[in-house]
């Protein structure tokens, strides 16, 4: 149960203690609070928690395939040097994942457009874009693997 005026961000961080999602501006400007709702990126600071009722919410904590393992986007950000202080990183990764779910093989311009609402105070944009492009084929593979497994188990 949540207050009707509670933001999704406050419920995630303060009630559920999922502090991977960051609070930056609280006004929809920085993108630090980006999560996926039904697979689409939203600014959790502007999204009423009650509007997430009966919908799927994915935060950065939900990306690891297994405990202790990293999602391909997380690995690619590390390998490309796409994070410095790391404050913007969860939001960047969730926006990138939203893009890759909708467009599995984006070009650089599409990546830049998808991340336009995410600000990095450390200004690591070049490396961030490189990381997303590097991760795209691996994310396609990661999505396909469970589908292949399901198909095998049905056979
Ligand atoms: Fe939500 Fe900045 S904290 S957009
Ligand atoms: Fe520091 Fe982006 S890595 S704000």
PDB file of C-alpha atoms and ligand atoms in Angstrom:
ATOM      1  CA  UNK A   1       0.000   0.000   0.000  1.00  0.00           C
ATOM      2  CA  UNK A   2       1.343   3.443  -0.908  1.00  0.00           C
ATOM      3  CA  UNK A   3       0.170   7.014  -0.591  1.00  0.00           C
ATOM      4  CA  UNK A   4      -1.536   8.179  -3.796  1.00  0.00           C
ATOM      5  CA  UNK A   5       0.964  11.022  -4.196  1.00  0.00           C
ATOM      6  CA  UNK A   6       4.040   8.787  -3.728  1.00  0.00           C
ATOM      7  CA  UNK A   7       6.433   8.702  -6.626  1.00  0.00           C
ATOM      8  CA  UNK A   8       7.668   5.395  -7.931  1.00  0.00           C
ATOM      9  CA  UNK A   9      11.172   6.584  -7.032  1.00  0.00           C
ATOM     10  CA  UNK A  10      10.333   7.112  -3.365  1.00  0.00           C
ATOM     11  CA  UNK A  11       8.607   3.745  -3.134  1.00  0.00           C
ATOM     12  CA  UNK A  12      11.554   1.966  -4.726  1.00  0.00           C
ATOM     13  CA  UNK A  13      14.213   3.693  -2.625  1.00  0.00           C
ATOM     14  CA  UNK A  14      12.481   4.428   0.688  1.00  0.00           C
ATOM     15  CA  UNK A  15       9.928   1.634   1.021  1.00  0.00           C
ATOM     16  CA  UNK A  16      11.543  -1.241  -0.888  1.00  0.00           C
ATOM     17  CA  UNK A  17      15.157  -0.185  -0.155  1.00  0.00           C
ATOM     18  CA  UNK A  18      16.125  -0.632  -3.812  1.00  0.00           C
ATOM     19  CA  UNK A  19      18.660   2.172  -3.774  1.00  0.00           C
ATOM     20  CA  UNK A  20      20.290   1.324  -7.094  1.00  0.00           C
ATOM     21  CA  UNK A  21      17.890   3.765  -8.734  1.00  0.00           C
ATOM     22  CA  UNK A  22      19.301   7.228  -8.049  1.00  0.00           C
ATOM     23  CA  UNK A  23      17.639  10.509  -7.172  1.00  0.00           C
ATOM     24  CA  UNK A  24      19.208  13.478  -8.914  1.00  0.00           C
ATOM     25  CA  UNK A  25      17.040  16.449  -9.801  1.00  0.00           C
ATOM     26  CA  UNK A  26      13.584  15.085  -8.830  1.00  0.00           C
ATOM     27  CA  UNK A  27      12.144  17.160 -11.664  1.00  0.00           C
ATOM     28  CA  UNK A  28      12.476  14.918 -14.720  1.00  0.00           C
ATOM     29  CA  UNK A  29      15.609  16.594 -15.982  1.00  0.00           C
ATOM     30  CA  UNK A  30      18.583  14.323 -15.249  1.00  0.00           C
ATOM     31  CA  UNK A  31      17.426  10.749 -15.934  1.00  0.00           C
ATOM     32  CA  UNK A  32      19.224   9.333 -12.883  1.00  0.00           C
ATOM     33  CA  UNK A  33      15.965   7.754 -11.722  1.00  0.00           C
ATOM     34  CA  UNK A  34      15.191   5.901 -14.964  1.00  0.00           C
ATOM     35  CA  UNK A  35      13.537   2.484 -14.579  1.00  0.00           C
ATOM     36  CA  UNK A  36      11.541   0.360 -17.005  1.00  0.00           C
ATOM     37  CA  UNK A  37       7.772   0.070 -16.673  1.00  0.00           C
ATOM     38  CA  UNK A  38       6.487  -2.681 -18.940  1.00  0.00           C
ATOM     39  CA  UNK A  39       9.830  -2.497 -20.737  1.00  0.00           C
ATOM     40  CA  UNK A  40       9.735   1.249 -21.401  1.00  0.00           C
ATOM     41  CA  UNK A  41      11.993   3.804 -19.701  1.00  0.00           C
ATOM     42  CA  UNK A  42      10.279   6.259 -17.362  1.00  0.00           C
ATOM     43  CA  UNK A  43      11.529   8.883 -14.949  1.00  0.00           C
ATOM     44  CA  UNK A  44      10.570   7.310 -11.634  1.00  0.00           C
ATOM     45  CA  UNK A  45      10.650  10.721  -9.901  1.00  0.00           C
ATOM     46  CA  UNK A  46       7.695  11.886 -12.019  1.00  0.00           C
ATOM     47  CA  UNK A  47       5.826   8.573 -12.155  1.00  0.00           C
ATOM     48  CA  UNK A  48       3.147   7.907  -9.548  1.00  0.00           C
ATOM     49  CA  UNK A  49       3.727   4.587  -7.837  1.00  0.00           C
ATOM     50  CA  UNK A  50       0.021   3.773  -8.069  1.00  0.00           C
ATOM     51  CA  UNK A  51       0.301   3.942 -11.855  1.00  0.00           C
ATOM     52  CA  UNK A  52       2.695   0.977 -11.670  1.00  0.00           C
ATOM     53  CA  UNK A  53      -0.015  -1.203 -10.140  1.00  0.00           C
ATOM     54  CA  UNK A  54      -0.208  -4.559 -11.967  1.00  0.00           C
ATOM     55  CA  UNK A  55       2.639  -3.524 -14.260  1.00  0.00           C
ATOM     56  CA  UNK A  56       6.169  -4.834 -14.557  1.00  0.00           C
ATOM     57  CA  UNK A  57       8.833  -2.561 -13.030  1.00  0.00           C
ATOM     58  CA  UNK A  58      12.489  -3.317 -13.729  1.00  0.00           C
ATOM     59  CA  UNK A  59      15.245  -1.592 -11.789  1.00  0.00           C
ATOM     60  CA  UNK A  60      19.004  -1.935 -12.055  1.00  0.00           C
ATOM     61  CA  UNK A  61      18.824  -4.583  -9.304  1.00  0.00           C
ATOM     62  CA  UNK A  62      16.742  -6.763 -11.616  1.00  0.00           C
ATOM     63  CA  UNK A  63      19.275  -6.986 -14.422  1.00  0.00           C
ATOM     64  CA  UNK A  64      21.728  -9.557 -13.090  1.00  0.00           C
ATOM     65  CA  UNK A  65      21.058 -12.950 -14.648  1.00  0.00           C
ATOM     66  CA  UNK A  66      22.280 -14.660 -11.444  1.00  0.00           C
ATOM     67  CA  UNK A  67      23.425 -13.303  -8.099  1.00  0.00           C
ATOM     68  CA  UNK A  68      26.970 -11.999  -8.527  1.00  0.00           C
ATOM     69  CA  UNK A  69      26.759 -11.922 -12.329  1.00  0.00           C
ATOM     70  CA  UNK A  70      26.555  -8.820 -14.473  1.00  0.00           C
ATOM     71  CA  UNK A  71      24.160  -8.055 -17.302  1.00  0.00           C
ATOM     72  CA  UNK A  72      25.954  -7.554 -20.664  1.00  0.00           C
ATOM     73  CA  UNK A  73      25.228  -3.820 -20.490  1.00  0.00           C
ATOM     74  CA  UNK A  74      26.848  -3.588 -17.057  1.00  0.00           C
ATOM     75  CA  UNK A  75      29.926  -5.477 -18.296  1.00  0.00           C
ATOM     76  CA  UNK A  76      30.144  -3.313 -21.419  1.00  0.00           C
ATOM     77  CA  UNK A  77      29.997  -0.102 -19.371  1.00  0.00           C
ATOM     78  CA  UNK A  78      32.923  -1.336 -17.282  1.00  0.00           C
ATOM     79  CA  UNK A  79      34.926  -2.467 -20.302  1.00  0.00           C
ATOM     80  CA  UNK A  80      34.348   0.747 -22.259  1.00  0.00           C
ATOM     81  CA  UNK A  81      35.057   3.007 -19.283  1.00  0.00           C
ATOM     82  CA  UNK A  82      31.445   4.203 -19.412  1.00  0.00           C
ATOM     83  CA  UNK A  83      31.303   5.044 -15.728  1.00  0.00           C
ATOM     84  CA  UNK A  84      33.345   7.269 -13.495  1.00  0.00           C
ATOM     85  CA  UNK A  85      31.569   8.245 -10.259  1.00  0.00           C
ATOM     86  CA  UNK A  86      28.735   5.905 -11.300  1.00  0.00           C
ATOM     87  CA  UNK A  87      25.853   8.110 -10.161  1.00  0.00           C
ATOM     88  CA  UNK A  88      24.239   8.332 -13.588  1.00  0.00           C
ATOM     89  CA  UNK A  89      25.051   4.727 -14.498  1.00  0.00           C
ATOM     90  CA  UNK A  90      21.890   2.886 -13.357  1.00  0.00           C
ATOM     91  CA  UNK A  91      19.699   5.373 -15.216  1.00  0.00           C
ATOM     92  CA  UNK A  92      21.926   5.262 -18.286  1.00  0.00           C
ATOM     93  CA  UNK A  93      21.810   1.472 -18.344  1.00  0.00           C
ATOM     94  CA  UNK A  94      18.030   1.338 -17.931  1.00  0.00           C
ATOM     95  CA  UNK A  95      17.533   3.841 -20.761  1.00  0.00           C
ATOM     96  CA  UNK A  96      19.950   1.837 -22.907  1.00  0.00           C
ATOM     97  CA  UNK A  97      18.131  -1.381 -22.129  1.00  0.00           C
ATOM     98  CA  UNK A  98      14.813   0.215 -23.057  1.00  0.00           C
ATOM     99  CA  UNK A  99      16.335   1.160 -26.400  1.00  0.00           C
ATOM    100  CA  UNK A 100      17.818  -2.284 -27.035  1.00  0.00           C
ATOM    101  CA  UNK A 101      14.541  -4.013 -26.179  1.00  0.00           C
ATOM    102  CA  UNK A 102      12.730  -1.877 -28.760  1.00  0.00           C
ATOM    103  CA  UNK A 103      15.594  -1.635 -31.302  1.00  0.00           C
ATOM    104  CA  UNK A 104      18.077  -4.494 -30.875  1.00  0.00           C
ATOM    105  CA  UNK A 105      20.601  -3.136 -33.407  1.00  0.00           C
ATOM    106  CA  UNK A 106      20.669   0.662 -33.037  1.00  0.00           C
ATOM    107  CA  UNK A 107      23.187   2.920 -34.732  1.00  0.00           C
ATOM    108  CA  UNK A 108      25.161   5.560 -32.853  1.00  0.00           C
ATOM    109  CA  UNK A 109      22.632   8.302 -33.562  1.00  0.00           C
ATOM    110  CA  UNK A 110      19.817   6.196 -32.103  1.00  0.00           C
ATOM    111  CA  UNK A 111      21.858   5.500 -28.966  1.00  0.00           C
ATOM    112  CA  UNK A 112      22.608   9.186 -28.517  1.00  0.00           C
ATOM    113  CA  UNK A 113      18.941  10.084 -28.969  1.00  0.00           C
ATOM    114  CA  UNK A 114      17.805   7.424 -26.495  1.00  0.00           C
ATOM    115  CA  UNK A 115      20.265   8.696 -23.888  1.00  0.00           C
ATOM    116  CA  UNK A 116      19.555  12.380 -24.495  1.00  0.00           C
ATOM    117  CA  UNK A 117      17.481  12.570 -21.302  1.00  0.00           C
ATOM    118  CA  UNK A 118      20.257  11.120 -19.145  1.00  0.00           C
ATOM    119  CA  UNK A 119      22.885  13.537 -17.893  1.00  0.00           C
ATOM    120  CA  UNK A 120      26.376  12.517 -16.813  1.00  0.00           C
ATOM    121  CA  UNK A 121      28.106  15.054 -14.597  1.00  0.00           C
ATOM    122  CA  UNK A 122      31.404  13.279 -15.280  1.00  0.00           C
ATOM    123  CA  UNK A 123      30.757  13.831 -19.014  1.00  0.00           C
ATOM    124  CA  UNK A 124      31.643  10.278 -20.040  1.00  0.00           C
ATOM    125  CA  UNK A 125      29.292  10.320 -23.005  1.00  0.00           C
ATOM    126  CA  UNK A 126      31.689   8.945 -25.629  1.00  0.00           C
ATOM    127  CA  UNK A 127      32.466   5.860 -23.544  1.00  0.00           C
ATOM    128  CA  UNK A 128      28.840   5.387 -22.567  1.00  0.00           C
ATOM    129  CA  UNK A 129      27.697   5.367 -26.191  1.00  0.00           C
ATOM    130  CA  UNK A 130      30.544   2.993 -27.070  1.00  0.00           C
ATOM    131  CA  UNK A 131      29.473   0.676 -24.250  1.00  0.00           C
ATOM    132  CA  UNK A 132      25.870   0.533 -25.451  1.00  0.00           C
ATOM    133  CA  UNK A 133      26.932  -0.234 -29.034  1.00  0.00           C
ATOM    134  CA  UNK A 134      29.318  -2.905 -27.766  1.00  0.00           C
ATOM    135  CA  UNK A 135      26.618  -4.487 -25.591  1.00  0.00           C
ATOM    136  CA  UNK A 136      23.883  -4.579 -28.253  1.00  0.00           C
ATOM    137  CA  UNK A 137      24.802  -7.951 -29.839  1.00  0.00           C
ATOM    138  CA  UNK A 138      25.326  -9.517 -26.419  1.00  0.00           C
ATOM    139  CA  UNK A 139      21.945  -8.269 -25.180  1.00  0.00           C
ATOM    140  CA  UNK A 140      20.344  -9.776 -28.291  1.00  0.00           C
ATOM    141  CA  UNK A 141      22.053 -13.072 -27.410  1.00  0.00           C
ATOM    142  CA  UNK A 142      21.037 -12.860 -23.754  1.00  0.00           C
ATOM    143  CA  UNK A 143      17.411 -12.316 -24.760  1.00  0.00           C
ATOM    144  CA  UNK A 144      17.498 -15.173 -27.250  1.00  0.00           C
ATOM    145  CA  UNK A 145      19.072 -17.703 -24.866  1.00  0.00           C
ATOM    146  CA  UNK A 146      16.100 -18.041 -22.476  1.00  0.00           C
ATOM    147  CA  UNK A 147      13.757 -18.223 -25.487  1.00  0.00           C
ATOM    148  CA  UNK A 148      15.808 -21.087 -26.960  1.00  0.00           C
ATOM    149  CA  UNK A 149      15.787 -22.813 -23.572  1.00  0.00           C
ATOM    150  CA  UNK A 150      11.992 -22.465 -23.324  1.00  0.00           C
ATOM    151  CA  UNK A 151      11.601 -23.814 -26.865  1.00  0.00           C
ATOM    152  CA  UNK A 152      13.790 -26.834 -26.013  1.00  0.00           C
ATOM    153  CA  UNK A 153      11.868 -27.539 -22.827  1.00  0.00           C
ATOM    154  CA  UNK A 154       8.556 -27.467 -24.766  1.00  0.00           C
ATOM    155  CA  UNK A 155       9.917 -29.894 -27.406  1.00  0.00           C
TER     156      UNK A 155
HETATM  157 FE1  LIG B   1      14.254  11.858 -11.943  1.00  0.00          FE
HETATM  158 FE2  LIG B   1      16.312  13.532 -12.239  1.00  0.00          FE
HETATM  159  S1  LIG B   1      15.767  12.342 -10.469  1.00  0.00           S
HETATM  160  S2  LIG B   1      14.866  12.863 -13.750  1.00  0.00           S
HETATM  161 FE1  LIG B   2      29.552  10.328 -12.869  1.00  0.00          FE
HETATM  162 FE2  LIG B   2      28.004   9.838 -14.948  1.00  0.00          FE
HETATM  163  S1  LIG B   2      29.715   8.672 -14.266  1.00  0.00           S
HETATM  164  S2  LIG B   2      27.671  11.261 -13.375  1.00  0.00           S
END
